[in-house]
Amino acid sequence: MTPSGGPGPVQTILLQTIFHVDMDAFFVSVEELYDPSLKGKPVVVGGRPNERGVVAAASYAARKFGVHSAMPLRRAGRLCPQAIFVDGHPERYREYSERVYEIFGRFSPRVEMASIDEGYLDLTGCERLLGPPLQAAHRLHEAVARETLLPCSIGIGSTRLIAKVASDQAKPNGVLWVMPGAEPAFLAPLEIRKIPGIGPVMEKDLHERGIRTVGELAAAEAGALAEEFGLWGTALAGKARGEDAGGWFNVPVGGREDPKSVSHETTFREDTADARLLEATLVKLSEMVARRLREYGLHGRTVALKLRYSDFSTITRARTLDEATQLDKDILEAVLDLFRANWSRDRAVRLLGVEASNLSREPGQMPLLDRDLKEKWRRALSAVDRLRDRFGESSVELAGGLRGAWRERVHENPAGLPGKKGRD
């Protein structure tokens, strides 16, 4: 109350304006820049149709035959035998991702790359500078097309979830703004799998409960969802209302949240019991994990090995180090010890993975001489990282990694992601 008894001052609530920009068939679109003959044809990026592995991206012409990302390459080959299968060029995709990120930064200081081909921008309060949301989105859309020659789709909403769903609905090469207040009507008729985080298993569970659309999910009793699915059920209820609920959605766009772990893994084209190849692969995986730790400015105390045999039986083994590290050799020594102690040499291996967890900003206490030596290693490896940024992941490698027939897969988590560097 004011002294006169009249109403108090009116508070103005500033609604968020969030953009989600998704590069359309990103890997395919980049390949088309280098080989224009691919345009309009069914193209699959990720490997050959007779190889083990998954589709990293499919052109819209290939999608008409049912081919989609994360599908096994062999199945894609059966569905669309006339498709052109491309191994892919990860260094090109990283280069174009950096270009796109630089454009994003000219529109907002608050940018978060969700993956190599998609990102969020917070344009809240930018109307005086960039115009209304739809106008700003078209300016961004035109800038990406003009400067990269790549298509993208942009979703605009009051939350990241709404923006992401809107960009999916805008594909290909479109812009869609879900105006404030229109979120329930926009979401209600969509199938539940359109909600980020709902995969095939969850979709099946919800179907069994008679829930097929987002509107039906929103109408479900929140308490019942929480009782049935725990914290994920609570998040589902929020997502159905268009809220940024659960997981990294809890962090503001461009906010700094350190990962809980850093990992890389690879599936071999053919199962192998070749010890030299297996150990060389662990060298490369350790390099990639260490590089990402340095990019985040983090040190890992626990190193884990993931090993999957031909019959899909999987073991994981971990070791806690005396001091946390971000050096390739420290991670490699631990993971090689774990591998040699746990691999049954007569059994062929399908997959190997390396993970660093128990992360911290500081390496912990160590003798002065050890600290100086490790700092020299860190500076040297940081210089190597910069060379890899410029010339590609395979430009500089530990000698042990050269013995293996390593090929970076485009569907694996990238060693570098725009906006993730320089956190220390």
Short mmCIF file of C-alpha atoms in Angstrom, two decimals:
data_model
loop_
_atom_site.label_atom_id
_atom_site.label_comp_id
_atom_site.label_asym_id
_atom_site.label_seq_id
_atom_site.Cartn_x
_atom_site.Cartn_y
_atom_site.Cartn_z
CA MET A 1 0.00 0.00 0.00
CA THR A 2 1.10 3.58 -0.67
CA PRO A 3 0.77 6.22 2.11
CA SER A 4 -2.45 7.46 0.52
CA GLY A 5 -3.95 4.00 0.65
CA GLY A 6 -3.95 3.68 -3.14
CA PRO A 7 -2.44 0.80 -5.11
CA GLY A 8 1.29 0.26 -4.92
CA PRO A 9 3.72 0.65 -7.82
CA VAL A 10 3.04 -1.64 -10.78
CA GLN A 11 5.76 -4.20 -11.48
CA THR A 12 6.51 -4.88 -15.14
CA ILE A 13 7.44 -8.47 -15.88
CA LEU A 14 9.75 -8.70 -18.90
CA LEU A 15 8.99 -11.87 -20.83
CA GLN A 16 11.95 -13.74 -22.27
CA THR A 17 12.56 -13.80 -26.00
CA ILE A 18 14.50 -16.95 -26.84
CA PHE A 19 15.65 -18.02 -30.30
CA HIS A 20 16.54 -21.61 -31.16
CA VAL A 21 18.51 -21.85 -34.40
CA ASP A 22 18.86 -25.29 -35.94
CA MET A 23 21.02 -25.75 -39.01
CA ASP A 24 19.03 -27.80 -41.55
CA ALA A 25 20.66 -31.15 -42.40
CA PHE A 26 23.89 -29.45 -41.35
CA PHE A 27 26.46 -32.07 -42.32
CA VAL A 28 24.74 -32.70 -45.65
CA SER A 29 24.46 -28.96 -46.36
CA VAL A 30 28.19 -28.48 -45.73
CA GLU A 31 29.02 -31.42 -48.00
CA GLU A 32 26.90 -29.85 -50.74
CA LEU A 33 28.99 -26.68 -50.57
CA TYR A 34 32.07 -28.70 -51.48
CA ASP A 35 30.26 -30.94 -53.98
CA PRO A 36 27.26 -29.16 -55.56
CA SER A 37 26.40 -32.34 -57.50
CA LEU A 38 24.92 -33.72 -54.23
CA LYS A 39 22.15 -31.10 -54.13
CA GLY A 40 18.66 -32.54 -54.41
CA LYS A 41 19.90 -36.12 -54.15
CA PRO A 42 19.46 -38.64 -51.32
CA VAL A 43 22.65 -38.22 -49.27
CA VAL A 44 23.64 -39.98 -46.05
CA VAL A 45 26.58 -38.76 -43.95
CA GLY A 46 28.29 -41.01 -41.42
CA GLY A 47 29.88 -43.91 -43.26
CA ARG A 48 29.22 -46.61 -45.82
CA PRO A 49 26.04 -48.71 -46.07
CA ASN A 50 27.95 -51.91 -45.32
CA GLU A 51 29.61 -50.51 -42.20
CA ARG A 52 28.72 -50.61 -38.56
CA GLY A 53 27.76 -47.22 -37.22
CA VAL A 54 24.90 -44.79 -37.42
CA VAL A 55 23.65 -42.06 -39.73
CA ALA A 56 24.94 -38.64 -38.69
CA ALA A 57 22.69 -36.73 -41.10
CA ALA A 58 20.40 -37.42 -44.03
CA SER A 59 19.27 -35.08 -46.79
CA TYR A 60 15.57 -34.36 -47.11
CA ALA A 61 15.53 -36.50 -50.26
CA ALA A 62 16.85 -39.45 -48.22
CA ARG A 63 14.40 -38.80 -45.39
CA LYS A 64 11.51 -39.47 -47.78
CA PHE A 65 12.64 -43.11 -47.73
CA GLY A 66 12.56 -43.24 -43.93
CA VAL A 67 16.26 -42.57 -43.34
CA HIS A 68 17.01 -40.43 -40.29
CA SER A 69 19.89 -39.56 -37.98
CA ALA A 70 21.00 -42.18 -35.42
CA MET A 71 19.67 -44.98 -37.67
CA PRO A 72 22.13 -47.86 -38.29
CA LEU A 73 23.96 -47.32 -41.58
CA ARG A 74 23.12 -50.81 -42.79
CA ARG A 75 19.41 -50.20 -42.31
CA ALA A 76 19.71 -46.89 -44.14
CA GLY A 77 21.35 -48.75 -47.01
CA ARG A 78 18.42 -51.17 -47.19
CA LEU A 79 15.81 -48.39 -47.06
CA CYS A 80 17.54 -46.21 -49.65
CA PRO A 81 20.07 -48.22 -51.67
CA GLN A 82 20.32 -45.42 -54.25
CA ALA A 83 21.58 -42.94 -51.64
CA ILE A 84 25.04 -41.44 -51.82
CA PHE A 85 26.89 -42.41 -48.63
CA VAL A 86 29.59 -40.01 -47.42
CA ASP A 87 32.11 -40.58 -44.61
CA GLY A 88 31.93 -36.92 -43.62
CA HIS A 89 34.49 -34.27 -42.75
CA PRO A 90 34.33 -33.30 -39.05
CA GLU A 91 36.89 -30.52 -39.45
CA ARG A 92 34.64 -28.79 -42.00
CA TYR A 93 31.64 -29.03 -39.71
CA ARG A 94 33.56 -27.51 -36.81
CA GLU A 95 34.74 -24.66 -39.06
CA TYR A 96 31.20 -23.82 -40.17
CA SER A 97 29.89 -24.20 -36.64
CA GLU A 98 32.40 -21.56 -35.53
CA ARG A 99 31.21 -19.26 -38.32
CA VAL A 100 27.59 -19.65 -37.26
CA TYR A 101 28.51 -19.04 -33.61
CA GLU A 102 30.29 -15.82 -34.57
CA ILE A 103 27.12 -14.60 -36.32
CA PHE A 104 25.03 -15.47 -33.26
CA GLY A 105 27.35 -13.37 -31.13
CA ARG A 106 26.56 -10.27 -33.20
CA PHE A 107 22.87 -10.59 -32.30
CA SER A 108 23.17 -11.40 -28.60
CA PRO A 109 25.89 -11.67 -25.95
CA ARG A 110 23.96 -14.57 -24.42
CA VAL A 111 24.51 -17.57 -26.69
CA GLU A 112 24.61 -21.28 -25.85
CA MET A 113 25.59 -23.89 -28.44
CA ALA A 114 23.55 -26.99 -27.61
CA SER A 115 25.48 -29.02 -30.19
CA ILE A 116 27.64 -28.43 -33.23
CA ASP A 117 24.60 -27.54 -35.36
CA GLU A 118 22.16 -25.79 -33.02
CA GLY A 119 22.17 -23.00 -30.52
CA TYR A 120 20.05 -20.76 -28.29
CA LEU A 121 20.13 -16.97 -28.22
CA ASP A 122 18.53 -14.83 -25.51
CA LEU A 123 17.24 -11.65 -27.19
CA THR A 124 15.23 -10.43 -24.22
CA GLY A 125 15.13 -6.64 -24.22
CA CYS A 126 16.80 -6.29 -27.64
CA GLU A 127 13.82 -4.89 -29.56
CA ARG A 128 15.12 -1.31 -29.66
CA LEU A 129 18.34 -2.56 -31.23
CA LEU A 130 17.12 -5.39 -33.48
CA GLY A 131 13.42 -4.75 -33.89
CA PRO A 132 10.49 -7.03 -32.95
CA PRO A 133 11.30 -10.75 -32.55
CA LEU A 134 10.11 -11.79 -36.00
CA GLN A 135 12.06 -9.00 -37.68
CA ALA A 136 15.21 -9.89 -35.71
CA ALA A 137 14.79 -13.56 -36.62
CA HIS A 138 14.58 -12.77 -40.33
CA ARG A 139 17.69 -10.60 -40.05
CA LEU A 140 19.52 -13.49 -38.36
CA HIS A 141 18.20 -15.98 -40.91
CA GLU A 142 19.43 -13.81 -43.78
CA ALA A 143 22.83 -13.28 -42.13
CA VAL A 144 23.43 -17.03 -41.75
CA ALA A 145 22.37 -17.69 -45.35
CA ARG A 146 24.45 -14.82 -46.76
CA GLU A 147 27.64 -15.51 -44.82
CA THR A 148 27.67 -19.30 -44.77
CA LEU A 149 25.40 -20.27 -47.71
CA LEU A 150 23.74 -22.73 -45.33
CA PRO A 151 20.03 -23.06 -44.54
CA CYS A 152 18.69 -22.89 -41.00
CA SER A 153 15.37 -22.86 -39.17
CA ILE A 154 14.59 -20.50 -36.29
CA GLY A 155 12.05 -20.93 -33.53
CA ILE A 156 11.08 -18.03 -31.25
CA GLY A 157 9.42 -18.46 -27.88
CA SER A 158 9.21 -17.32 -24.30
CA THR A 159 11.20 -20.39 -23.18
CA ARG A 160 13.93 -22.53 -24.68
CA LEU A 161 11.56 -25.47 -24.91
CA ILE A 162 9.01 -23.51 -26.93
CA ALA A 163 11.76 -22.11 -29.17
CA LYS A 164 13.22 -25.57 -29.83
CA VAL A 165 9.87 -27.14 -30.67
CA ALA A 166 9.06 -24.13 -32.89
CA SER A 167 12.30 -24.46 -34.89
CA ASP A 168 11.46 -28.11 -35.53
CA GLN A 169 8.01 -27.11 -36.79
CA ALA A 170 9.59 -24.41 -38.99
CA LYS A 171 11.78 -26.87 -40.92
CA PRO A 172 13.09 -26.68 -43.51
CA ASN A 173 14.58 -23.20 -43.77
CA GLY A 174 11.74 -21.39 -42.01
CA VAL A 175 11.02 -19.07 -39.08
CA LEU A 176 8.21 -19.58 -36.54
CA TRP A 177 7.26 -17.28 -33.65
CA VAL A 178 5.03 -18.64 -30.90
CA MET A 179 3.68 -15.44 -29.42
CA PRO A 180 3.35 -15.09 -25.63
CA GLY A 181 0.08 -16.63 -24.49
CA ALA A 182 -0.19 -18.92 -27.50
CA GLU A 183 2.03 -21.67 -26.05
CA PRO A 184 -0.71 -24.08 -24.86
CA ALA A 185 -2.58 -23.90 -28.18
CA PHE A 186 0.69 -24.41 -30.09
CA LEU A 187 1.78 -27.44 -28.07
CA ALA A 188 -1.55 -29.20 -27.50
CA PRO A 189 -2.01 -30.98 -30.87
CA LEU A 190 1.63 -32.08 -31.23
CA GLU A 191 2.64 -35.70 -30.67
CA ILE A 192 4.45 -36.19 -27.37
CA ARG A 193 7.70 -37.17 -29.07
CA LYS A 194 8.03 -33.52 -30.14
CA ILE A 195 8.90 -32.67 -26.53
CA PRO A 196 12.71 -32.66 -26.09
CA GLY A 197 13.84 -35.59 -23.97
CA ILE A 198 10.98 -37.95 -24.80
CA GLY A 199 12.50 -40.92 -26.61
CA PRO A 200 11.01 -44.16 -27.90
CA VAL A 201 10.88 -45.86 -24.47
CA MET A 202 9.16 -42.94 -22.73
CA GLU A 203 6.84 -42.47 -25.70
CA LYS A 204 5.77 -46.12 -25.43
CA ASP A 205 5.19 -45.79 -21.67
CA LEU A 206 3.02 -42.72 -22.17
CA HIS A 207 1.09 -44.33 -25.02
CA GLU A 208 0.27 -47.23 -22.73
CA ARG A 209 -1.24 -44.68 -20.35
CA GLY A 210 -3.39 -43.20 -23.14
CA ILE A 211 -1.22 -40.10 -23.55
CA ARG A 212 -0.39 -39.38 -27.19
CA THR A 213 -0.42 -35.59 -27.54
CA VAL A 214 1.21 -32.81 -25.57
CA GLY A 215 -2.25 -31.54 -24.67
CA GLU A 216 -3.11 -34.89 -23.09
CA LEU A 217 0.19 -34.82 -21.22
CA ALA A 218 -0.56 -31.31 -19.93
CA ALA A 219 -3.96 -32.49 -18.72
CA ALA A 220 -2.46 -35.42 -16.80
CA GLU A 221 -2.20 -35.13 -13.03
CA ALA A 222 1.28 -33.76 -12.20
CA GLY A 223 1.37 -35.74 -8.95
CA ALA A 224 0.62 -38.97 -10.78
CA LEU A 225 3.41 -38.30 -13.30
CA ALA A 226 5.85 -37.61 -10.46
CA GLU A 227 4.81 -40.78 -8.65
CA GLU A 228 5.17 -42.84 -11.82
CA PHE A 229 8.38 -41.36 -13.24
CA GLY A 230 10.03 -39.55 -10.32
CA LEU A 231 11.84 -36.28 -11.04
CA TRP A 232 11.49 -36.89 -14.76
CA GLY A 233 7.72 -37.03 -14.30
CA THR A 234 7.78 -33.63 -12.60
CA ALA A 235 9.86 -32.26 -15.48
CA LEU A 236 7.44 -33.79 -18.00
CA ALA A 237 4.52 -31.93 -16.45
CA GLY A 238 6.45 -28.67 -16.76
CA LYS A 239 7.56 -29.35 -20.33
CA ALA A 240 3.96 -30.07 -21.37
CA ARG A 241 3.13 -26.52 -20.23
CA GLY A 242 6.01 -25.12 -22.28
CA GLU A 243 8.34 -24.55 -19.32
CA ASP A 244 12.09 -25.00 -19.25
CA ALA A 245 11.95 -27.90 -16.81
CA GLY A 246 14.68 -30.37 -15.91
CA GLY A 247 18.29 -30.93 -16.91
CA TRP A 248 20.40 -28.14 -18.32
CA PHE A 249 17.24 -26.10 -19.01
CA ASN A 250 17.70 -24.95 -15.41
CA VAL A 251 20.73 -22.87 -16.43
CA PRO A 252 20.22 -19.50 -18.20
CA VAL A 253 21.19 -19.22 -21.86
CA GLY A 254 24.93 -18.71 -21.94
CA GLY A 255 25.19 -19.60 -18.26
CA ARG A 256 28.26 -21.38 -17.01
CA GLU A 257 27.56 -24.85 -15.71
CA ASP A 258 30.44 -27.27 -15.60
CA PRO A 259 29.81 -30.79 -16.89
CA LYS A 260 29.71 -33.64 -14.40
CA SER A 261 31.88 -35.80 -16.66
CA VAL A 262 33.67 -35.76 -20.02
CA SER A 263 33.72 -38.83 -22.24
CA HIS A 264 34.39 -40.11 -25.73
CA GLU A 265 33.70 -43.53 -27.19
CA THR A 266 33.89 -45.23 -30.57
CA THR A 267 32.38 -48.32 -32.18
CA PHE A 268 34.71 -50.26 -34.47
CA ARG A 269 33.73 -50.95 -38.05
CA GLU A 270 34.46 -54.61 -37.36
CA ASP A 271 34.88 -56.33 -33.99
CA THR A 272 38.55 -56.73 -33.21
CA ALA A 273 40.88 -58.52 -30.81
CA ASP A 274 43.95 -56.73 -32.20
CA ALA A 275 45.66 -55.46 -29.03
CA ARG A 276 47.68 -52.87 -30.93
CA LEU A 277 44.58 -51.39 -32.55
CA LEU A 278 42.64 -51.42 -29.28
CA GLU A 279 45.39 -49.66 -27.34
CA ALA A 280 45.94 -47.13 -30.13
CA THR A 281 42.23 -46.34 -30.00
CA LEU A 282 42.47 -45.74 -26.25
CA VAL A 283 45.33 -43.32 -26.93
CA LYS A 284 43.12 -41.28 -29.25
CA LEU A 285 40.12 -41.37 -26.92
CA SER A 286 42.30 -40.22 -24.01
CA GLU A 287 43.59 -37.33 -26.12
CA MET A 288 40.05 -36.22 -26.92
CA VAL A 289 38.91 -36.41 -23.30
CA ALA A 290 41.95 -34.46 -22.09
CA ARG A 291 41.42 -31.80 -24.72
CA ARG A 292 37.85 -31.20 -23.65
CA LEU A 293 38.92 -31.00 -20.00
CA ARG A 294 41.38 -28.23 -20.95
CA GLU A 295 38.70 -26.43 -22.95
CA TYR A 296 36.46 -26.41 -19.88
CA GLY A 297 39.32 -25.51 -17.56
CA LEU A 298 38.62 -28.65 -15.52
CA HIS A 299 40.65 -31.50 -14.03
CA GLY A 300 39.42 -35.08 -13.63
CA ARG A 301 40.18 -37.20 -10.59
CA THR A 302 38.42 -40.41 -11.71
CA VAL A 303 39.18 -42.16 -15.02
CA ALA A 304 36.88 -44.87 -16.36
CA LEU A 305 37.10 -47.44 -19.16
CA LYS A 306 34.06 -48.69 -21.06
CA LEU A 307 34.50 -51.95 -22.97
CA ARG A 308 31.81 -53.71 -25.01
CA TYR A 309 32.34 -57.15 -26.52
CA SER A 310 30.82 -58.63 -29.69
CA ASP A 311 27.93 -60.15 -27.74
CA PHE A 312 27.09 -56.65 -26.38
CA SER A 313 28.16 -57.57 -22.86
CA THR A 314 29.68 -54.42 -21.39
CA ILE A 315 32.05 -53.75 -18.51
CA THR A 316 33.05 -50.44 -16.94
CA ARG A 317 36.04 -50.04 -14.68
CA ALA A 318 37.24 -46.89 -12.94
CA ARG A 319 40.30 -45.66 -11.07
CA THR A 320 40.69 -42.63 -8.81
CA LEU A 321 43.98 -40.80 -9.30
CA ASP A 322 46.14 -39.31 -6.58
CA GLU A 323 45.66 -35.86 -8.12
CA ALA A 324 43.11 -34.55 -10.59
CA THR A 325 44.51 -34.01 -14.10
CA GLN A 326 43.78 -32.66 -17.57
CA LEU A 327 46.84 -34.21 -19.21
CA ASP A 328 46.63 -36.84 -21.95
CA LYS A 329 49.37 -39.03 -20.51
CA ASP A 330 47.84 -39.23 -17.02
CA ILE A 331 44.47 -40.30 -18.38
CA LEU A 332 46.07 -42.72 -20.83
CA GLU A 333 48.22 -44.43 -18.20
CA ALA A 334 45.18 -45.07 -16.01
CA VAL A 335 42.93 -46.29 -18.81
CA LEU A 336 45.59 -48.58 -20.27
CA ASP A 337 46.12 -50.17 -16.88
CA LEU A 338 42.37 -50.73 -16.58
CA PHE A 339 42.20 -52.19 -20.09
CA ARG A 340 45.11 -54.57 -19.66
CA ALA A 341 43.76 -55.80 -16.35
CA ASN A 342 40.22 -56.40 -17.57
CA TRP A 343 40.22 -57.29 -21.27
CA SER A 344 39.77 -60.99 -22.05
CA ARG A 345 42.29 -61.30 -24.85
CA ASP A 346 40.43 -64.05 -26.67
CA ARG A 347 37.29 -61.91 -27.03
CA ALA A 348 36.71 -59.43 -29.83
CA VAL A 349 35.78 -55.87 -28.85
CA ARG A 350 32.93 -53.88 -30.39
CA LEU A 351 33.25 -50.56 -28.54
CA LEU A 352 35.73 -48.67 -26.36
CA GLY A 353 35.13 -45.55 -24.30
CA VAL A 354 37.09 -43.29 -21.94
CA GLU A 355 35.56 -41.01 -19.31
CA ALA A 356 36.89 -38.50 -16.79
CA SER A 357 34.69 -37.58 -13.82
CA ASN A 358 34.97 -36.25 -10.27
CA LEU A 359 35.83 -32.91 -11.88
CA SER A 360 37.24 -29.80 -10.26
CA ARG A 361 38.71 -26.45 -11.21
CA GLU A 362 42.00 -27.13 -9.42
CA PRO A 363 44.33 -30.11 -9.78
CA GLY A 364 44.87 -30.37 -6.05
CA GLN A 365 48.02 -30.34 -3.93
CA MET A 366 51.22 -31.81 -5.33
CA PRO A 367 54.97 -31.35 -4.84
CA LEU A 368 56.40 -28.17 -6.38
CA LEU A 369 58.56 -30.01 -8.96
CA ASP A 370 55.59 -32.11 -10.09
CA ARG A 371 53.45 -29.00 -10.34
CA ASP A 372 56.02 -27.22 -12.53
CA LEU A 373 56.38 -30.26 -14.79
CA LYS A 374 52.64 -30.68 -15.21
CA GLU A 375 52.25 -26.97 -15.97
CA LYS A 376 54.83 -27.32 -18.76
CA TRP A 377 52.90 -30.28 -20.12
CA ARG A 378 49.65 -28.30 -19.91
CA ARG A 379 51.10 -25.36 -21.86
CA ALA A 380 52.54 -27.68 -24.50
CA LEU A 381 49.28 -29.56 -24.92
CA SER A 382 47.29 -26.31 -25.06
CA ALA A 383 49.51 -25.29 -27.97
CA VAL A 384 48.73 -28.63 -29.60
CA ASP A 385 45.02 -27.93 -29.08
CA ARG A 386 45.38 -24.66 -30.99
CA LEU A 387 47.06 -26.49 -33.87
CA ARG A 388 44.18 -28.98 -33.93
CA ASP A 389 41.70 -26.11 -33.95
CA ARG A 390 43.39 -24.76 -37.05
CA PHE A 391 44.39 -27.89 -38.94
CA GLY A 392 42.05 -30.62 -37.68
CA GLU A 393 41.97 -33.28 -34.98
CA SER A 394 44.46 -35.58 -36.70
CA SER A 395 47.09 -32.91 -37.37
CA VAL A 396 48.95 -33.69 -34.12
CA GLU A 397 48.71 -37.02 -32.31
CA LEU A 398 50.51 -38.99 -29.61
CA ALA A 399 52.79 -41.55 -31.23
CA GLY A 400 50.84 -44.44 -29.73
CA GLY A 401 47.68 -43.32 -31.49
CA LEU A 402 49.27 -43.53 -34.93
CA ARG A 403 49.33 -47.33 -34.82
CA GLY A 404 45.57 -47.59 -35.05
CA ALA A 405 43.30 -47.14 -38.06
CA TRP A 406 41.45 -44.28 -36.39
CA ARG A 407 38.75 -42.35 -38.19
CA GLU A 408 36.86 -39.65 -36.34
CA ARG A 409 33.15 -40.37 -36.62
CA VAL A 410 30.93 -37.39 -37.29
CA HIS A 411 28.21 -38.68 -34.96
CA GLU A 412 30.49 -38.72 -31.93
CA ASN A 413 30.57 -35.82 -29.50
CA PRO A 414 32.93 -33.22 -30.99
CA ALA A 415 36.28 -32.51 -29.39
CA GLY A 416 35.57 -28.79 -29.67
CA LEU A 417 32.31 -26.88 -29.47
CA PRO A 418 31.95 -23.14 -30.13
CA GLY A 419 31.62 -21.09 -26.98
CA LYS A 420 33.02 -23.79 -24.70
CA LYS A 421 36.62 -22.63 -24.77
CA GLY A 422 38.45 -20.30 -22.48
CA ARG A 423 36.37 -21.04 -19.39
CA ASP A 424 39.39 -20.99 -17.15
#
